[in-house]
Coordinates of N, CA and C and ligand atoms in Angstrom, one line a residue:
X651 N 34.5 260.9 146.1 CA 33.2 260.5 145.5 C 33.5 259.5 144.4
X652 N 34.5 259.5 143.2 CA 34.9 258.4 142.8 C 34.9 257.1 142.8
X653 N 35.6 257.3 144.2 CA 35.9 255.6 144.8 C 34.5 254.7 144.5
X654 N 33.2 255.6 145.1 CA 32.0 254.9 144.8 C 31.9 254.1 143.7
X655 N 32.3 255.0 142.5 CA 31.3 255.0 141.5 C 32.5 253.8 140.3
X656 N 33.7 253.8 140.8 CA 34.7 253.2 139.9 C 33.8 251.9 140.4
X657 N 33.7 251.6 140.9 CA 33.2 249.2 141.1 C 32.7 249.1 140.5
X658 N 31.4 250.6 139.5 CA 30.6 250.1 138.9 C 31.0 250.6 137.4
X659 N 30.6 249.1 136.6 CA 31.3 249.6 135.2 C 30.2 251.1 134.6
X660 N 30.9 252.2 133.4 CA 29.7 253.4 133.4 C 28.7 252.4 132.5
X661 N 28.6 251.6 132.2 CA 27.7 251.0 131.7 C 26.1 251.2 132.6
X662 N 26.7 250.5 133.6 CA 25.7 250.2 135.4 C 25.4 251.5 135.2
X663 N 26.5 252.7 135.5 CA 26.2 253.9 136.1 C 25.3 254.5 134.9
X664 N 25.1 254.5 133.9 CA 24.0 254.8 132.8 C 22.6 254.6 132.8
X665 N 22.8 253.2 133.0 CA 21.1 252.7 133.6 C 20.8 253.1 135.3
X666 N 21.7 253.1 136.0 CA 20.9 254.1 137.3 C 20.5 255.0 136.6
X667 N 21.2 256.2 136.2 CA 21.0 257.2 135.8 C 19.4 257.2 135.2
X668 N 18.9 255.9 134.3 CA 17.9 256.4 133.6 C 17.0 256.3 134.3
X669 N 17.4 255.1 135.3 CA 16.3 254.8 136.4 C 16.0 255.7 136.9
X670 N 16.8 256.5 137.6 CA 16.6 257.6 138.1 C 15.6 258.9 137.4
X671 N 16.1 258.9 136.4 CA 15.2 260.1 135.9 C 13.3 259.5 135.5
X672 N 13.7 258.4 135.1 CA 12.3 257.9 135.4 C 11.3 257.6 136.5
X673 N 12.4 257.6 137.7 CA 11.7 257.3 139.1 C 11.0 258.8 138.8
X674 N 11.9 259.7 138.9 CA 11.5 261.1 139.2 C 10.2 261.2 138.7
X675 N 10.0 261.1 136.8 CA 9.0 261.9 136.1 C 8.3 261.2 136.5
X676 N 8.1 259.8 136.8 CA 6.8 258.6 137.0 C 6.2 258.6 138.2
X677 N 7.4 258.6 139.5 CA 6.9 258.2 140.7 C 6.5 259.7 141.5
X678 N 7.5 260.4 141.1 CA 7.4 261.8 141.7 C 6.7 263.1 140.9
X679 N 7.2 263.8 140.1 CA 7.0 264.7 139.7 C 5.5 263.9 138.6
X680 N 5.4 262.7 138.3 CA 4.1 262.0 137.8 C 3.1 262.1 139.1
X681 N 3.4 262.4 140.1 CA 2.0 262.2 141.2 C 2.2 263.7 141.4
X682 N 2.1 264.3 142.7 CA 2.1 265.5 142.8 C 2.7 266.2 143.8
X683 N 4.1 265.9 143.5 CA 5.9 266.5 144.0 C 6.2 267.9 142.5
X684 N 6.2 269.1 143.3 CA 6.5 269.8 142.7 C 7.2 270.7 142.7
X685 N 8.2 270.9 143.7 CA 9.3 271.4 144.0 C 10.5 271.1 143.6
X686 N 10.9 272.1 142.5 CA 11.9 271.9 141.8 C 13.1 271.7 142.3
X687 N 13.5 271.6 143.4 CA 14.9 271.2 144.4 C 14.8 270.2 144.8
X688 N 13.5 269.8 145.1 CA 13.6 268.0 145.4 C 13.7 266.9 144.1
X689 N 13.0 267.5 143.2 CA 13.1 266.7 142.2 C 14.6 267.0 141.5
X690 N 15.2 267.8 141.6 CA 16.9 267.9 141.3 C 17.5 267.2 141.8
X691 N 17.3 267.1 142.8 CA 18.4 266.8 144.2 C 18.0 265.3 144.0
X692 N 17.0 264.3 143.8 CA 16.1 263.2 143.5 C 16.9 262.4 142.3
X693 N 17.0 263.3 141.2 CA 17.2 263.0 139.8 C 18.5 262.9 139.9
X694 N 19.2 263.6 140.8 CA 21.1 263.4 141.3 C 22.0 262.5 142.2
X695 N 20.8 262.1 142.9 CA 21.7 261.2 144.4 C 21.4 259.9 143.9
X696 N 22.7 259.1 143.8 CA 22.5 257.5 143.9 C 22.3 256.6 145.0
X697 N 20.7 256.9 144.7 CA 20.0 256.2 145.8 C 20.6 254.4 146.1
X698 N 20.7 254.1 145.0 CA 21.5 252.8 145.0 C 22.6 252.4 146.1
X699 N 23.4 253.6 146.3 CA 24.7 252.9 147.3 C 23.9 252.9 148.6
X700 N 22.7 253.5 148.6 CA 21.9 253.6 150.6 C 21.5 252.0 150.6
X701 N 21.0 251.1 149.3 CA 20.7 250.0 150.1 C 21.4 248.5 149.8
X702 N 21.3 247.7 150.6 CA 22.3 246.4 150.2 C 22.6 246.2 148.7
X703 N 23.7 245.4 148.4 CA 24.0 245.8 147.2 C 23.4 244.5 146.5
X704 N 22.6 243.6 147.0 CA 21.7 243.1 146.3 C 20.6 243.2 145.9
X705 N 20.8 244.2 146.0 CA 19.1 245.1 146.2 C 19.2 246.0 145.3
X706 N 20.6 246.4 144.8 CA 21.0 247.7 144.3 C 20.2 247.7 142.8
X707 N 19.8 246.8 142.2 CA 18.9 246.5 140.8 C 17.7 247.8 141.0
X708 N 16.9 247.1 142.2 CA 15.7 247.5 142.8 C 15.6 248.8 143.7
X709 N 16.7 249.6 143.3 CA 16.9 250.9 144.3 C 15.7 252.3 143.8
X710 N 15.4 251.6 142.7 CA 14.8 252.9 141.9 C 13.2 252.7 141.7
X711 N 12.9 251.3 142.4 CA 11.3 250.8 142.2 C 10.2 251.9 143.1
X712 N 9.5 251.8 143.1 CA 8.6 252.5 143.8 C 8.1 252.0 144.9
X713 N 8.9 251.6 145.8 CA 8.6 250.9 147.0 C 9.9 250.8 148.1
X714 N 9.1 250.7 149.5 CA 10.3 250.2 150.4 C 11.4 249.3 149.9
X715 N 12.3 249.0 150.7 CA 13.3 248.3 150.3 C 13.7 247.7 152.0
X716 N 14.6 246.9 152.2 CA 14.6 246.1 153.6 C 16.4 246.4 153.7
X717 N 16.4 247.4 154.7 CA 18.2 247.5 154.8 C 18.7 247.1 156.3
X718 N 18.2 245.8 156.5 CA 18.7 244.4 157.9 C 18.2 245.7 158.9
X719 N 18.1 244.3 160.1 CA 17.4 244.6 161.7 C 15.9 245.0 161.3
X720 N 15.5 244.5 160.4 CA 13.5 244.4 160.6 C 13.7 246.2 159.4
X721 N 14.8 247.1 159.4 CA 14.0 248.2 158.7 C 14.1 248.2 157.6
X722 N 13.4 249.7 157.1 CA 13.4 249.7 155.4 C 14.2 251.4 154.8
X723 N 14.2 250.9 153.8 CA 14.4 252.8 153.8 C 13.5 253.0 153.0
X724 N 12.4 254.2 152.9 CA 11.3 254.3 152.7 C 11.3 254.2 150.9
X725 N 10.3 254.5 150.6 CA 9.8 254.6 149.3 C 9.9 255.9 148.5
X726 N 10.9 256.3 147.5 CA 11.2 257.2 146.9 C 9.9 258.6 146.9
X727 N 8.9 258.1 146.6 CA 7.6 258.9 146.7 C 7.5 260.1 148.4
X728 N 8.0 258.7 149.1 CA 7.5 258.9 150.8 C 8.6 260.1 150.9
X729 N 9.9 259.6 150.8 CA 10.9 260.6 151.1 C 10.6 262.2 150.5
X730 N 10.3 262.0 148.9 CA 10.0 263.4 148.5 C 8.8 264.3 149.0
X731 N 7.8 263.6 149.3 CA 6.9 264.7 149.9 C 6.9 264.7 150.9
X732 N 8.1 264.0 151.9 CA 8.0 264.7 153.4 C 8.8 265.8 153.1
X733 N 9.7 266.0 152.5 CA 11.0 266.9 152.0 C 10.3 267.8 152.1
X734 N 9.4 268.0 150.9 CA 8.4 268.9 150.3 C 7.7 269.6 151.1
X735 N 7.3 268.7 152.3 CA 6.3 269.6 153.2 C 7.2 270.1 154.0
X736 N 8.6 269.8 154.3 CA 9.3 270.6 155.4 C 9.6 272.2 154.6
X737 N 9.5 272.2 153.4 CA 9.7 273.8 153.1 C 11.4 273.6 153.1
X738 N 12.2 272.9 152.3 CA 13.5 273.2 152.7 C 14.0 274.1 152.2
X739 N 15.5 274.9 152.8 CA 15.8 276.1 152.1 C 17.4 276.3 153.0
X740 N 18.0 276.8 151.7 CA 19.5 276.5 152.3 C 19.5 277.3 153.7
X741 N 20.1 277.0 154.4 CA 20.3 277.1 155.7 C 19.8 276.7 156.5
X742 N 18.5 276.0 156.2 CA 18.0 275.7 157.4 C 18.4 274.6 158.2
X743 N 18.2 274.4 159.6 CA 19.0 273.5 160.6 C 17.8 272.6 160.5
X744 N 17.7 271.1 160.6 CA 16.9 270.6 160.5 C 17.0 269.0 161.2
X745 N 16.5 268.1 161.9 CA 16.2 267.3 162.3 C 15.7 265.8 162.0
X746 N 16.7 264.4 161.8 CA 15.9 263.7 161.4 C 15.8 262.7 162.3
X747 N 14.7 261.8 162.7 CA 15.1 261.2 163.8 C 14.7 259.4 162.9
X748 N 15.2 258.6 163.0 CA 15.6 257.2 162.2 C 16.7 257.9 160.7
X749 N 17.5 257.5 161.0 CA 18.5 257.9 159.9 C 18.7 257.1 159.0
X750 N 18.5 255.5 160.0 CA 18.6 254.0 158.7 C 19.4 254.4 157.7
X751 N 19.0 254.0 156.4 CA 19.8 253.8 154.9 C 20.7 255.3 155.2
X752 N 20.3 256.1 155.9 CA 20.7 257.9 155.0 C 20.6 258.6 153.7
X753 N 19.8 257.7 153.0 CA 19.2 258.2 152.2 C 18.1 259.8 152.6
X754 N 17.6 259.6 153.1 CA 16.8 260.5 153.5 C 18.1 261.8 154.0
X755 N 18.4 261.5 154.9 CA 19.6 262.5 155.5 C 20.0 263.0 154.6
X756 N 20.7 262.6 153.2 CA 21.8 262.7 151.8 C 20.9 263.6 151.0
X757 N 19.1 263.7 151.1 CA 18.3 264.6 150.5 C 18.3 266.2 151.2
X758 N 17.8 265.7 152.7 CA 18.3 266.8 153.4 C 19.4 267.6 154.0
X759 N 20.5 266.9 153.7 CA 22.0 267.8 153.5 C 21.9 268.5 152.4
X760 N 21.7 267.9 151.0 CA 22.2 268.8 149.4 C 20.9 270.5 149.7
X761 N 19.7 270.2 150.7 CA 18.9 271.3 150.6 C 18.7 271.9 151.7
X762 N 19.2 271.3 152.9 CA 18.9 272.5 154.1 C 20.0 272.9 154.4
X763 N 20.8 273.3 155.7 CA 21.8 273.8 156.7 C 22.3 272.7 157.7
X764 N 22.8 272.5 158.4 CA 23.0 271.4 159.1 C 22.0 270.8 159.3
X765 N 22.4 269.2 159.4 CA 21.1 268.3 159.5 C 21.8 267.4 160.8
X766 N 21.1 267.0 162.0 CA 21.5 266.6 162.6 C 20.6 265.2 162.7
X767 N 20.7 264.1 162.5 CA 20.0 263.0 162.4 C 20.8 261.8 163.5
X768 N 19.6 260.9 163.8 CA 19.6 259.9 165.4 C 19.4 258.9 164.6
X769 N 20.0 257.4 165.1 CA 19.5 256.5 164.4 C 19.2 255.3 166.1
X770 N 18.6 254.6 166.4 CA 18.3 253.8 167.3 C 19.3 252.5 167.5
X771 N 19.7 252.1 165.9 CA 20.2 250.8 165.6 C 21.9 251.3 165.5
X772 N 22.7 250.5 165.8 CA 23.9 251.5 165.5 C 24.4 251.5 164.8
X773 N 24.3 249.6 163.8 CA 25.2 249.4 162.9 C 24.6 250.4 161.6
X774 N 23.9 250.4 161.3 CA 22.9 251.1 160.4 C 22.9 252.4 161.0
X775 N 23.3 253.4 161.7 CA 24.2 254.7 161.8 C 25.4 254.4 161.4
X776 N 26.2 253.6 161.6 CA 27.5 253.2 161.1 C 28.1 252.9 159.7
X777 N 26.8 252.2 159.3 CA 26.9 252.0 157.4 C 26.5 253.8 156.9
X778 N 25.2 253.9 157.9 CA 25.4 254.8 156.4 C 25.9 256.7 156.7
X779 N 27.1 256.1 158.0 CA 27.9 257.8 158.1 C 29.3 256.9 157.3
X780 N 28.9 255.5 156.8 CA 30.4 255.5 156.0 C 30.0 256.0 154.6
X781 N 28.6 255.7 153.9 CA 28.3 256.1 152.8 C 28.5 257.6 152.8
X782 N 27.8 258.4 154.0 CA 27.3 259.7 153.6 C 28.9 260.7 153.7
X783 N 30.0 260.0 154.6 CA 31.3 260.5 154.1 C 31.9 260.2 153.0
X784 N 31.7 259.2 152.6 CA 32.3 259.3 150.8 C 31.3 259.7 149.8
X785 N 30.5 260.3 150.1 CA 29.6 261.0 149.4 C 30.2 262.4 149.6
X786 N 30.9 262.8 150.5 CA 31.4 264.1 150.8 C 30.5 265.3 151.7
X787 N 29.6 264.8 152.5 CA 28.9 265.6 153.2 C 29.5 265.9 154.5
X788 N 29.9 267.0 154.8 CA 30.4 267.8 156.0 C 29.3 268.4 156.9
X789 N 28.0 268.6 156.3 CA 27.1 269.1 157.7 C 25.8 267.9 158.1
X790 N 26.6 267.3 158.1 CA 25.6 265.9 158.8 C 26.5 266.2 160.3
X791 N 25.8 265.8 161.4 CA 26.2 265.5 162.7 C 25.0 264.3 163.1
X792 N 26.0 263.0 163.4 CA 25.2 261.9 163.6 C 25.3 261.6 165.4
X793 N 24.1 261.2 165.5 CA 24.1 260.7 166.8 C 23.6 259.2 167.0
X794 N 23.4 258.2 167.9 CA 23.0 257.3 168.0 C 23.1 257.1 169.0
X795 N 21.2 256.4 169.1 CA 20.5 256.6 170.7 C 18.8 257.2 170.1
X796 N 18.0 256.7 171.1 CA 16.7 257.1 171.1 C 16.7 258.9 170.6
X797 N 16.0 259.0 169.8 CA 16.0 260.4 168.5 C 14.8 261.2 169.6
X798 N 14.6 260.5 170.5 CA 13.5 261.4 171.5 C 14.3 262.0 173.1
X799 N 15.5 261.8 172.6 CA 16.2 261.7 174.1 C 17.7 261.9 173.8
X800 N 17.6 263.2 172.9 CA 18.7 263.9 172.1 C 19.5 264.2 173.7
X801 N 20.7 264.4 173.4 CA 21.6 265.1 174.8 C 21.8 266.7 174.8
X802 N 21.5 267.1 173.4 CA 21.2 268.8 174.0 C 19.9 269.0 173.7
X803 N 19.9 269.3 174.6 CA 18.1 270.0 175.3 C 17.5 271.1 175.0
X804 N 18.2 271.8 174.8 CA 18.0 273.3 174.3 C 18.3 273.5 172.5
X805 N 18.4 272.5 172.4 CA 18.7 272.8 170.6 C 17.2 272.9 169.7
X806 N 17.3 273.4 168.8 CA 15.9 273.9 168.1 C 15.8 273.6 166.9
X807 N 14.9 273.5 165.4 CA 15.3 273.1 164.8 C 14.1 273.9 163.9
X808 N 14.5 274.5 162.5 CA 13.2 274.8 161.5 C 12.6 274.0 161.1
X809 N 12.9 272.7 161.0 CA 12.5 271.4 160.6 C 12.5 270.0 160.9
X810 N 11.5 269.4 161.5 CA 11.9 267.8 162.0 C 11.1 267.0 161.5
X811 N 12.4 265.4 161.0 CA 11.6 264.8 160.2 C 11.6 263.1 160.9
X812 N 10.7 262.6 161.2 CA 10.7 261.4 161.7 C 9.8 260.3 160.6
X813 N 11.2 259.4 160.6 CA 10.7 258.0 160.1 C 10.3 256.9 160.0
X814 N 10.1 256.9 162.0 CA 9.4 255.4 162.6 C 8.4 255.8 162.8
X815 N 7.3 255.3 163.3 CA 6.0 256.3 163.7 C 5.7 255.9 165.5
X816 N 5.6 256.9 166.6 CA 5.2 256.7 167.6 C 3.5 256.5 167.7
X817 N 2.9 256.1 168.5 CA 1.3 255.5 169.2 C 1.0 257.1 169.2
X818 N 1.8 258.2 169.6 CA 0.9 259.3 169.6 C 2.4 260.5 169.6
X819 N 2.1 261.7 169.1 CA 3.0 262.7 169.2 C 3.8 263.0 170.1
X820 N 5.0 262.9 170.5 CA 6.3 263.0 171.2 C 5.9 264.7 171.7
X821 N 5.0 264.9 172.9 CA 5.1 266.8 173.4 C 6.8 267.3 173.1
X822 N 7.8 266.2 173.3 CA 9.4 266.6 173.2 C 9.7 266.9 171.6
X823 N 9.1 266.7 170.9 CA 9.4 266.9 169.6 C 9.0 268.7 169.2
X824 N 7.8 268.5 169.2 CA 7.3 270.1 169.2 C 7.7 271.6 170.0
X825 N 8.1 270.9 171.3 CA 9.4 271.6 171.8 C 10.2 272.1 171.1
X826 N 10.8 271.6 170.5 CA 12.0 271.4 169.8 C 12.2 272.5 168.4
X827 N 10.5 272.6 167.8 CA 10.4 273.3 166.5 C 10.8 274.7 167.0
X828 N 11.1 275.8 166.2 CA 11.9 276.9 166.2 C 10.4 277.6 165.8
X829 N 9.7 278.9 166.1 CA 8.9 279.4 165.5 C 9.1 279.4 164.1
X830 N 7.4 279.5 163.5 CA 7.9 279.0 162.3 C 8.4 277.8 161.7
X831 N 8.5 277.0 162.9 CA 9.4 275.3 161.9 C 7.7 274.6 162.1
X832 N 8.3 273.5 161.0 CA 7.6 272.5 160.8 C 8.2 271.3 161.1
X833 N 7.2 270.1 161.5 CA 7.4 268.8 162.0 C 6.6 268.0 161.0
X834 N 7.3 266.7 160.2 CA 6.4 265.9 159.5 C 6.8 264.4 159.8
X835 N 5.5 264.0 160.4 CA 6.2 262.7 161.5 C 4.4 261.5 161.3
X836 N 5.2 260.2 161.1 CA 3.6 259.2 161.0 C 3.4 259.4 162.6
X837 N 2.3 258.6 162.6 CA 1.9 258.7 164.1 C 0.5 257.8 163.9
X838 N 0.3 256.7 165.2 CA -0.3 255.4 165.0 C 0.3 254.3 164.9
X839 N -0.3 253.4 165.4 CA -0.1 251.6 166.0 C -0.6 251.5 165.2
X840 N -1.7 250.9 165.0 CA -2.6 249.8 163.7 C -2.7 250.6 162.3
X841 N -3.1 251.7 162.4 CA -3.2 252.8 161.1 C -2.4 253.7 161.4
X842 N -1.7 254.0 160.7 CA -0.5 255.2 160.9 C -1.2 256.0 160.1
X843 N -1.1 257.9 160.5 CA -1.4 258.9 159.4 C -0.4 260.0 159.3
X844 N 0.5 260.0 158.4 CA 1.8 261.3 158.1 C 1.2 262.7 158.5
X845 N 1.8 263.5 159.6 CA 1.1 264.7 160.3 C 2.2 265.4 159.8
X846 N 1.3 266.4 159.5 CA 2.2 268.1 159.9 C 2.1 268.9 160.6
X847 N 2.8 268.8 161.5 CA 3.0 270.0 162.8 C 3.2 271.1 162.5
X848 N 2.3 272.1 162.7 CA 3.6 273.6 162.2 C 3.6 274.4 163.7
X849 N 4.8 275.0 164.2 CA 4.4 275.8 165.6 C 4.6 277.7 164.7
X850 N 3.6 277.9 164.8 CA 3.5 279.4 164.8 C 4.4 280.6 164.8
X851 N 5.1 281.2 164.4 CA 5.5 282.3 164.8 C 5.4 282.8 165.8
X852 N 3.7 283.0 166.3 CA 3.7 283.7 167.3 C 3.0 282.3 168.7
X853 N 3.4 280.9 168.2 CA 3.5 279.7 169.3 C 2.5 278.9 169.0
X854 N 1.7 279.0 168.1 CA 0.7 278.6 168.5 C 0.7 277.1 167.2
X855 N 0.3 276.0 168.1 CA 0.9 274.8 167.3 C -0.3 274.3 166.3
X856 N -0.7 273.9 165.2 CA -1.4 273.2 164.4 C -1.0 271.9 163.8
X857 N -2.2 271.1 163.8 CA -1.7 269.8 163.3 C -2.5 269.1 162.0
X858 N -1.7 269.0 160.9 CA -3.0 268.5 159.6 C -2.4 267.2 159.3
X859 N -3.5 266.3 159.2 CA -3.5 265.2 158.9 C -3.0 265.2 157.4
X860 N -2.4 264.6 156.8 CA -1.8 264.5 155.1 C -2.6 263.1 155.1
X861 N -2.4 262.1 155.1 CA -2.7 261.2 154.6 C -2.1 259.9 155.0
X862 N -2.6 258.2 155.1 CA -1.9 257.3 155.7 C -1.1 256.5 154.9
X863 N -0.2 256.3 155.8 CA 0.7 255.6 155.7 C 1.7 254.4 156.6
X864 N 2.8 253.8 156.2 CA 2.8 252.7 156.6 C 4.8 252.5 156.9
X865 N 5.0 252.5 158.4 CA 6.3 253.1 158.8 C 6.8 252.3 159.5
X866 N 7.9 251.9 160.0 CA 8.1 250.9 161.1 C 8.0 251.6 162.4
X867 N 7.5 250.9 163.5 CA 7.2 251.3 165.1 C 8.1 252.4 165.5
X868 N 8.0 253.4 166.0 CA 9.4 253.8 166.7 C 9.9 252.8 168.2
X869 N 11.0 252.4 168.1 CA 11.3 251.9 169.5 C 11.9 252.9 170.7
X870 N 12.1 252.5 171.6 CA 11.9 253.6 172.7 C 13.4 253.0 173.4
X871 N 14.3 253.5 173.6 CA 15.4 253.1 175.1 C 14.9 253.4 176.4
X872 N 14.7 252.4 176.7 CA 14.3 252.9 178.0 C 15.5 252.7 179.1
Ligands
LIG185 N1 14.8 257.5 156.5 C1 15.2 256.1 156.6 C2 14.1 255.3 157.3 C3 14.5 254.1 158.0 S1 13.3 253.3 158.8 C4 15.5 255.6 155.3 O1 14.8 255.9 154.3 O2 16.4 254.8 155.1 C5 13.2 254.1 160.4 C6 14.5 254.1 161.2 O3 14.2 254.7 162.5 C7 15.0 252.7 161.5 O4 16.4 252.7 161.0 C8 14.9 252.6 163.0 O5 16.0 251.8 163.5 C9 15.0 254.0 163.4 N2 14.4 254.3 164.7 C10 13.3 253.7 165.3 N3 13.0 254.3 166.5 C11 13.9 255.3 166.7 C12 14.2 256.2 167.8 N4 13.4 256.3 168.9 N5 15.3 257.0 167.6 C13 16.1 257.0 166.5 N6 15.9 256.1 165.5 C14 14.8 255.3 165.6

């Protein structure tokens, strides 16, 4: 973990820090993120090494950020309240499909159970399973390839989190939830709207609209 943090004099590493804790009170816990594990976990990860290092100034702003091939890694706000609505809780197995920066992933390893995350692009699965192993995370399992066209079929998940948005709900995704799991995924071409899937205990699936938002396409391998 070191290795990271030596390039930067503790000077640098100070002012992240403050950035950080003011992302949290202003952008998160100032709107209405209230889950004391995400805002921990928020206030602790150096969001800064997930994106270019010219960028690294601007890691803590309240907005996307552009980490090459057209993507972004989302907006500190975005990432915490999808967390938030997955209900995270140690052990749980959980699902992310766009991996990009891994920032998102590096949230969902410190608070669920194995996280198994797809990224479409390779090099960008490549950058950031080099980050997320000198960060020291052991229950990431990375794949790369269309996050709708996983190779085990029968795998289940209490939680799935998608970060491109498809034209309409993936039926293969909801499959996938474990009774009792939840899905929080955009969905929409021209207007995107962040959905919550929940499948039932006893099967039965519900879907609530949270509010719109603004994601890159999902692409498809055909
Ligand atoms: N959570 C990431 C978001 C990256 S943007 C972050 O905050 O850094 C969404 C990512 O989804 C992009 O990296 C894109 O390449 C990827 N993606 C798009 N369609 C996909 C698909 N069908 N399967 C897997 N990844 C996909």
């Amino acid at each position: 973990m070191m290795s990271l943090f030596s390039k930067q004099s503790s000077n640098t590493e100070d002012e992240f820090r403050h950035a950080r804790r003011l992302m949290v009170e202003r952008q998160l816990a100032g709107r209405d993120i209230t889950n004391p594990d995400v805002l921990e976990v928020m206030r602790r990860l150096p969001r800064h090494l997930f994106v270019p290092s010219d960028l690294q100034l601007e890691a803590y702003e309240d907005c996307p950020l552009p980490i090459g091939y057209g993507q972004t890694i989302s907006q500190p706000y975005i990432v915490a309240s999808m967390t938030e609505m997955l209900r995270p809780h140690e052990g749980m197995p959980v699902l992310e499909i766009g991996t990009g920066s891994g920032y998102q992933t590096a949230v969902l390893a410190e608070l669920c159970g194995q996280v198994v995350t797809v990224e479409i692009v390779a090099e960008l699965s490549t950058q950031a399973q080099r980050v997320l192993k000198e960060l020291g995370y052991a229950n990431i399992t990375f794949h790369i390839g269309d996050g709708l066209m996983l190779p085990e079929a029968d795998e289940r998940f209490d939680g799935i989190i998608v970060t491109a948005a498809p034209e309409t709900v993936p039926p293969e995704l909801i499959e996938r939830l474990k009774p009792g799991g939840r899905l929080v995924m955009p969905v929409g071409r021209v207007s995107q709207d962040l959905l919550l899937i929940t499948r039932e205990v006893g099967g039965k699936v519900t879907t609530q609209s949270l509010y719109p938002v603004r994601f890159v396409p999902m692409q498809r391998n055909r």
